[in-house]
């Protein structure tokens, strides 16, 4: 009887797994068909506009009229804004003019993200930015809410400004792929979710406490691959105790990542201290299979000249970056990015 019960439980488990996979595939299939259908609707709208002077004569009136008629005939889903973004979806992902097998030709449309994701992504005007958020949503498996948060924080511009022209184009095509320690850095990191007012005279402990309270959002800002180990991690060196603010392990780079928080400007002593911590971790904490640890010092300000001189002779990987307690000025970042792309 016990063997029969085990076999029966196994049967239930197998059926359950099959159902879950089937439902996931069905939902994915429905999403793919919906996105492809909206792309095709966008194509019909563009072809209608190009067939005469409809765009010039009617402007938004075309979309208002089409929205009313389609809603009357087919129900919800055809608001004016939805139709405008269907048109933009086609224009951005325009692959071929051949009408046959049209859906197979939409090679750059992702089958892993929903129309709701595309609706948000297409609010961006820069084609490079659109490409980046499509790919990054795939990689990170962002929800629509998480995508909106990252776009609001100007993630694309913040990463792109640390790269050269070719690096920016690669970023748009492939997303932000972490291959080396330097890829962990954004400058600045945006910590607006901590809700600490700029005028408030907070201490480093306050900053750390706020990060721990909002750890999930902090890890999301840090990027894919971070696993939290602990706070105020104690190291005993030469009879003295030292405490690291935050300790992570990065599963992609396969190394410890040490994070030290500074309320004000990063100075040479902070860099020297992080170098000490990294030497300790290399000898005392790293095990077989671990790569060398990486240190990140996060401060409200950094002196670029001082940083250049202090880090010049350090062999350990010490990365320095600013953090902001407020959202960056997107227009200013876009302007800086445009200048970089012009060079």
Short mmCIF file of C-alpha atoms in Angstrom, two decimals:
data_model
loop_
_atom_site.label_atom_id
_atom_site.label_comp_id
_atom_site.label_asym_id
_atom_site.label_seq_id
_atom_site.Cartn_x
_atom_site.Cartn_y
_atom_site.Cartn_z
CA UNK A 1 0.00 0.00 0.00
CA UNK A 2 2.83 2.40 0.84
CA UNK A 3 4.48 1.78 -2.54
CA UNK A 4 1.15 2.42 -4.27
CA UNK A 5 0.70 5.68 -2.32
CA UNK A 6 4.20 6.82 -3.31
CA UNK A 7 3.45 6.04 -6.95
CA UNK A 8 0.13 7.91 -6.72
CA UNK A 9 1.78 10.97 -5.15
CA UNK A 10 4.35 10.89 -7.94
CA UNK A 11 1.52 10.83 -10.47
CA UNK A 12 -0.11 13.88 -8.86
CA UNK A 13 3.25 15.68 -8.87
CA UNK A 14 3.86 14.89 -12.56
CA UNK A 15 0.38 16.05 -13.58
CA UNK A 16 0.84 19.22 -11.52
CA UNK A 17 4.17 20.05 -13.18
CA UNK A 18 2.66 19.44 -16.61
CA UNK A 19 -0.29 21.73 -15.87
CA UNK A 20 1.94 24.52 -14.57
CA UNK A 21 4.20 24.31 -17.63
CA UNK A 22 1.18 24.15 -19.94
CA UNK A 23 -0.45 27.19 -18.36
CA UNK A 24 2.80 29.15 -18.52
CA UNK A 25 3.25 28.25 -22.18
CA UNK A 26 -0.37 29.14 -22.93
CA UNK A 27 0.00 32.54 -21.24
CA UNK A 28 3.26 33.14 -23.12
CA UNK A 29 1.63 32.16 -26.39
CA UNK A 30 -1.32 34.51 -25.79
CA UNK A 31 1.09 37.35 -24.97
CA UNK A 32 3.17 36.72 -28.11
CA UNK A 33 0.09 36.69 -30.33
CA UNK A 34 -1.23 39.88 -28.69
CA UNK A 35 2.04 41.79 -29.22
CA UNK A 36 2.34 40.57 -32.81
CA UNK A 37 -1.30 41.53 -33.49
CA UNK A 38 -0.73 45.03 -32.12
CA UNK A 39 2.39 45.30 -34.31
CA UNK A 40 0.25 44.41 -37.31
CA UNK A 41 -2.41 46.97 -36.34
CA UNK A 42 0.37 49.56 -36.12
CA UNK A 43 1.46 48.55 -39.60
CA UNK A 44 -2.05 49.02 -41.02
CA UNK A 45 -2.27 52.47 -39.44
CA UNK A 46 1.08 53.55 -40.92
CA UNK A 47 0.14 52.18 -44.36
CA UNK A 48 -3.17 54.05 -44.19
CA UNK A 49 -1.33 57.28 -43.33
CA UNK A 50 1.19 56.77 -46.11
CA UNK A 51 -1.60 56.12 -48.63
CA UNK A 52 -2.56 59.79 -48.62
CA UNK A 53 -2.25 62.89 -46.51
CA UNK A 54 -4.20 61.46 -43.58
CA UNK A 55 -1.45 62.13 -41.04
CA UNK A 56 -1.12 65.77 -42.07
CA UNK A 57 -4.85 66.41 -42.44
CA UNK A 58 -6.30 64.57 -39.50
CA UNK A 59 -3.46 64.38 -36.98
CA UNK A 60 -4.75 63.00 -33.70
CA UNK A 61 -8.32 63.04 -35.07
CA UNK A 62 -7.56 59.81 -36.94
CA UNK A 63 -6.70 58.06 -33.66
CA UNK A 64 -9.69 59.51 -31.84
CA UNK A 65 -12.07 58.32 -34.55
CA UNK A 66 -10.39 54.92 -34.90
CA UNK A 67 -10.45 54.46 -31.12
CA UNK A 68 -14.21 55.08 -30.92
CA UNK A 69 -15.04 52.83 -33.87
CA UNK A 70 -12.83 49.90 -32.79
CA UNK A 71 -14.03 50.11 -29.18
CA UNK A 72 -17.64 50.07 -30.37
CA UNK A 73 -17.00 47.03 -32.56
CA UNK A 74 -14.50 45.04 -30.48
CA UNK A 75 -14.56 46.33 -26.90
CA UNK A 76 -11.70 47.51 -24.69
CA UNK A 77 -8.02 47.78 -25.65
CA UNK A 78 -8.27 50.42 -28.36
CA UNK A 79 -7.82 53.68 -26.51
CA UNK A 80 -6.21 56.53 -28.42
CA UNK A 81 -2.94 56.12 -26.48
CA UNK A 82 -2.90 52.35 -27.12
CA UNK A 83 -3.31 52.95 -30.86
CA UNK A 84 -0.52 55.55 -30.86
CA UNK A 85 1.82 53.06 -29.22
CA UNK A 86 0.82 50.27 -31.61
CA UNK A 87 1.88 52.60 -34.40
CA UNK A 88 5.15 53.34 -32.59
CA UNK A 89 5.71 49.61 -31.99
CA UNK A 90 5.58 49.00 -35.74
CA UNK A 91 7.76 51.98 -36.60
CA UNK A 92 10.48 50.97 -34.12
CA UNK A 93 10.46 47.27 -34.96
CA UNK A 94 9.91 47.64 -38.70
CA UNK A 95 11.68 44.66 -40.29
CA UNK A 96 10.29 43.93 -43.72
CA UNK A 97 7.74 45.15 -46.22
CA UNK A 98 6.95 41.60 -47.39
CA UNK A 99 3.37 40.80 -46.32
CA UNK A 100 3.73 37.01 -46.21
CA UNK A 101 4.68 35.29 -42.96
CA UNK A 102 4.76 38.69 -41.32
CA UNK A 103 4.94 37.44 -37.75
CA UNK A 104 8.05 35.36 -38.43
CA UNK A 105 9.78 38.48 -39.72
CA UNK A 106 9.43 40.42 -36.47
CA UNK A 107 12.69 38.98 -35.20
CA UNK A 108 13.55 41.77 -32.78
CA UNK A 109 10.20 41.72 -30.96
CA UNK A 110 10.73 39.94 -27.67
CA UNK A 111 8.44 37.01 -26.91
CA UNK A 112 9.31 37.25 -23.23
CA UNK A 113 7.73 40.59 -22.35
CA UNK A 114 4.13 41.73 -22.44
CA UNK A 115 2.30 44.51 -24.22
CA UNK A 116 2.13 46.34 -20.87
CA UNK A 117 5.95 46.34 -20.83
CA UNK A 118 6.12 47.59 -24.42
CA UNK A 119 3.59 50.31 -23.62
CA UNK A 120 5.95 51.71 -20.95
CA UNK A 121 9.16 51.18 -22.95
CA UNK A 122 7.78 52.96 -26.01
CA UNK A 123 7.33 56.13 -23.96
CA UNK A 124 11.08 56.60 -24.50
CA UNK A 125 12.04 58.62 -27.58
CA UNK A 126 15.59 57.39 -28.05
CA UNK A 127 15.77 54.15 -30.12
CA UNK A 128 18.88 53.11 -28.17
CA UNK A 129 16.99 53.52 -24.90
CA UNK A 130 14.05 51.49 -26.23
CA UNK A 131 16.37 48.67 -27.29
CA UNK A 132 18.09 48.69 -23.89
CA UNK A 133 14.89 48.46 -21.84
CA UNK A 134 13.48 45.65 -24.02
CA UNK A 135 16.64 43.58 -23.54
CA UNK A 136 17.07 44.47 -19.85
CA UNK A 137 13.45 43.57 -19.06
CA UNK A 138 14.15 40.15 -20.57
CA UNK A 139 17.38 39.69 -18.61
CA UNK A 140 16.12 40.91 -15.25
CA UNK A 141 12.54 39.58 -15.66
CA UNK A 142 11.20 42.91 -14.42
CA UNK A 143 7.55 43.37 -13.60
CA UNK A 144 5.89 46.40 -15.20
CA UNK A 145 6.21 48.23 -11.87
CA UNK A 146 9.93 47.47 -11.66
CA UNK A 147 10.43 48.56 -15.28
CA UNK A 148 8.70 51.89 -14.60
CA UNK A 149 10.89 52.43 -11.55
CA UNK A 150 14.08 51.79 -13.53
CA UNK A 151 13.02 54.07 -16.37
CA UNK A 152 12.10 56.77 -13.88
CA UNK A 153 15.59 56.52 -12.37
CA UNK A 154 17.19 57.01 -15.84
CA UNK A 155 18.97 53.65 -15.63
CA UNK A 156 19.93 53.62 -19.32
CA UNK A 157 21.58 57.05 -19.22
CA UNK A 158 23.41 56.33 -15.97
CA UNK A 159 24.98 53.14 -17.33
CA UNK A 160 25.55 54.53 -20.85
CA UNK A 161 27.49 57.56 -19.62
CA UNK A 162 30.20 55.28 -18.25
CA UNK A 163 30.83 53.80 -21.72
CA UNK A 164 32.24 54.86 -25.07
CA UNK A 165 30.18 55.13 -28.26
CA UNK A 166 30.59 51.48 -29.22
CA UNK A 167 29.81 50.45 -25.64
CA UNK A 168 26.53 52.41 -25.75
CA UNK A 169 25.47 50.71 -28.99
CA UNK A 170 26.33 47.33 -27.47
CA UNK A 171 24.34 48.24 -24.36
CA UNK A 172 21.28 48.93 -26.52
CA UNK A 173 21.61 45.65 -28.41
CA UNK A 174 22.49 43.31 -25.54
CA UNK A 175 21.39 45.04 -22.34
CA UNK A 176 23.68 45.48 -19.33
CA UNK A 177 25.67 42.26 -19.10
CA UNK A 178 27.93 41.90 -16.05
CA UNK A 179 31.22 40.44 -17.25
CA UNK A 180 33.79 42.24 -15.08
CA UNK A 181 33.79 44.10 -11.72
CA UNK A 182 33.59 47.53 -13.40
CA UNK A 183 30.19 46.53 -14.79
CA UNK A 184 28.79 46.65 -11.24
CA UNK A 185 29.08 50.44 -11.11
CA UNK A 186 26.48 53.05 -11.92
CA UNK A 187 27.43 56.66 -11.40
CA UNK A 188 25.42 57.77 -9.58
CA UNK A 189 23.45 55.08 -7.76
CA UNK A 190 19.94 56.43 -7.11
CA UNK A 191 18.59 55.73 -3.62
CA UNK A 192 15.41 57.83 -3.74
CA UNK A 193 13.39 54.89 -2.38
CA UNK A 194 15.06 55.43 1.03
CA UNK A 195 12.97 58.61 1.41
CA UNK A 196 15.77 60.49 3.21
CA UNK A 197 15.45 64.23 2.73
CA UNK A 198 18.56 66.00 1.44
CA UNK A 199 18.30 68.62 4.16
CA UNK A 200 18.11 65.99 6.89
CA UNK A 201 21.38 65.62 8.82
CA UNK A 202 21.47 61.84 8.58
CA UNK A 203 24.34 59.67 9.82
CA UNK A 204 25.97 56.75 8.02
CA UNK A 205 24.11 54.42 10.40
CA UNK A 206 20.82 56.02 9.31
CA UNK A 207 21.73 55.39 5.68
CA UNK A 208 22.63 51.77 6.40
CA UNK A 209 19.44 51.22 8.40
CA UNK A 210 17.32 52.65 5.60
CA UNK A 211 19.03 50.38 3.05
CA UNK A 212 18.39 47.28 5.17
CA UNK A 213 14.73 48.29 5.53
CA UNK A 214 14.51 48.64 1.74
CA UNK A 215 16.95 45.84 0.89
CA UNK A 216 14.98 44.42 -2.03
CA UNK A 217 14.90 47.80 -3.79
CA UNK A 218 18.58 48.40 -3.00
CA UNK A 219 19.56 45.08 -4.58
CA UNK A 220 17.42 45.94 -7.59
CA UNK A 221 19.33 49.22 -7.93
CA UNK A 222 22.65 47.39 -7.56
CA UNK A 223 21.69 45.02 -10.39
CA UNK A 224 21.36 41.34 -11.19
CA UNK A 225 23.44 38.75 -9.38
CA UNK A 226 23.75 40.20 -5.85
CA UNK A 227 23.03 37.95 -2.86
CA UNK A 228 22.96 39.66 0.55
CA UNK A 229 25.13 38.08 3.26
CA UNK A 230 25.08 40.54 6.15
CA UNK A 231 25.58 43.99 7.64
CA UNK A 232 28.29 45.20 10.01
CA UNK A 233 30.34 42.16 9.07
CA UNK A 234 33.10 41.76 11.66
CA UNK A 235 36.74 41.25 10.70
CA UNK A 236 39.43 40.66 13.32
CA UNK A 237 42.78 41.91 12.06
CA UNK A 238 45.86 42.17 14.25
CA UNK A 239 43.86 42.11 17.46
CA UNK A 240 41.49 44.86 16.29
CA UNK A 241 37.89 44.54 15.12
CA UNK A 242 36.68 46.20 11.92
CA UNK A 243 33.11 46.30 10.68
CA UNK A 244 32.04 46.34 7.03
CA UNK A 245 28.72 48.09 6.35
CA UNK A 246 27.26 45.62 3.82
CA UNK A 247 28.49 42.31 2.44
CA UNK A 248 27.18 40.62 -0.71
CA UNK A 249 28.18 37.69 -2.89
CA UNK A 250 27.88 38.11 -6.65
CA UNK A 251 26.82 34.83 -8.22
CA UNK A 252 27.77 35.85 -11.79
CA UNK A 253 31.26 37.16 -11.00
CA UNK A 254 31.64 34.52 -8.28
CA UNK A 255 33.17 36.85 -5.71
CA UNK A 256 32.45 38.71 -2.49
CA UNK A 257 31.36 42.31 -2.95
CA UNK A 258 32.13 44.62 -0.01
CA UNK A 259 30.12 47.84 0.25
CA UNK A 260 31.15 50.73 2.50
CA UNK A 261 28.82 53.73 2.91
CA UNK A 262 30.05 57.29 3.36
CA UNK A 263 27.74 60.16 4.19
CA UNK A 264 30.01 62.83 2.70
CA UNK A 265 32.88 62.88 0.23
CA UNK A 266 34.99 59.77 -0.32
CA UNK A 267 38.56 60.43 0.82
CA UNK A 268 41.87 58.58 0.65
CA UNK A 269 41.38 57.01 4.08
CA UNK A 270 38.13 55.38 2.93
CA UNK A 271 39.92 53.87 -0.07
CA UNK A 272 42.81 52.66 2.10
CA UNK A 273 40.37 51.07 4.55
CA UNK A 274 38.55 49.24 1.74
CA UNK A 275 41.90 48.00 0.44
CA UNK A 276 42.59 46.56 3.91
CA UNK A 277 39.22 44.79 3.93
CA UNK A 278 39.86 43.29 0.48
CA UNK A 279 43.25 41.93 1.53
CA UNK A 280 41.59 40.32 4.56
CA UNK A 281 38.87 38.72 2.43
CA UNK A 282 41.38 37.35 -0.08
CA UNK A 283 43.32 35.56 2.68
CA UNK A 284 40.67 34.72 5.27
CA UNK A 285 37.24 34.47 3.62
CA UNK A 286 37.63 33.44 -0.02
CA UNK A 287 37.41 29.71 -0.74
CA UNK A 288 38.28 27.57 -3.74
CA UNK A 289 36.33 28.73 -6.78
CA UNK A 290 35.94 32.31 -5.56
CA UNK A 291 37.38 35.12 -7.65
CA UNK A 292 39.12 38.04 -5.96
CA UNK A 293 36.74 40.22 -3.91
CA UNK A 294 35.49 43.59 -5.12
CA UNK A 295 35.07 46.69 -2.94
CA UNK A 296 32.54 49.43 -3.61
CA UNK A 297 32.76 52.69 -1.67
CA UNK A 298 29.53 54.68 -1.97
CA UNK A 299 29.70 58.34 -1.03
CA UNK A 300 27.63 61.47 -1.56
CA UNK A 301 30.59 63.04 -3.41
CA UNK A 302 33.94 62.00 -4.84
CA UNK A 303 37.00 63.98 -5.82
CA UNK A 304 38.02 62.62 -9.24
CA UNK A 305 41.63 63.82 -9.05
CA UNK A 306 42.11 62.42 -5.54
CA UNK A 307 40.54 59.13 -6.62
CA UNK A 308 42.89 58.87 -9.60
CA UNK A 309 46.01 59.29 -7.48
CA UNK A 310 44.93 57.10 -4.57
CA UNK A 311 43.73 54.15 -6.66
CA UNK A 312 46.62 54.27 -9.16
CA UNK A 313 48.89 51.88 -7.24
CA UNK A 314 46.19 49.68 -5.68
CA UNK A 315 46.06 46.20 -7.19
CA UNK A 316 42.79 45.26 -5.49
CA UNK A 317 39.55 46.10 -7.27
CA UNK A 318 38.27 49.17 -5.41
CA UNK A 319 35.34 50.84 -7.18
CA UNK A 320 34.09 54.28 -6.20
CA UNK A 321 30.72 55.80 -6.98
CA UNK A 322 28.36 58.52 -5.86
CA UNK A 323 24.85 57.95 -4.57
CA UNK A 324 21.92 60.34 -4.80
CA UNK A 325 18.91 60.48 -2.53
CA UNK A 326 16.78 61.98 -5.31
CA UNK A 327 16.01 61.17 -8.93
CA UNK A 328 18.54 62.54 -11.44
CA UNK A 329 17.66 65.22 -13.99
CA UNK A 330 16.78 63.06 -17.00
CA UNK A 331 17.06 65.90 -19.52
CA UNK A 332 20.55 66.76 -18.31
CA UNK A 333 21.65 63.11 -18.55
CA UNK A 334 20.19 62.82 -22.05
CA UNK A 335 22.03 65.98 -23.10
CA UNK A 336 25.33 64.53 -21.80
CA UNK A 337 24.62 61.28 -23.64
CA UNK A 338 23.89 63.09 -26.93
CA UNK A 339 27.23 64.93 -26.66
CA UNK A 340 29.02 61.64 -26.05
CA UNK A 341 27.39 60.03 -29.10
CA UNK A 342 28.31 63.01 -31.30
CA UNK A 343 32.04 62.59 -30.63
#
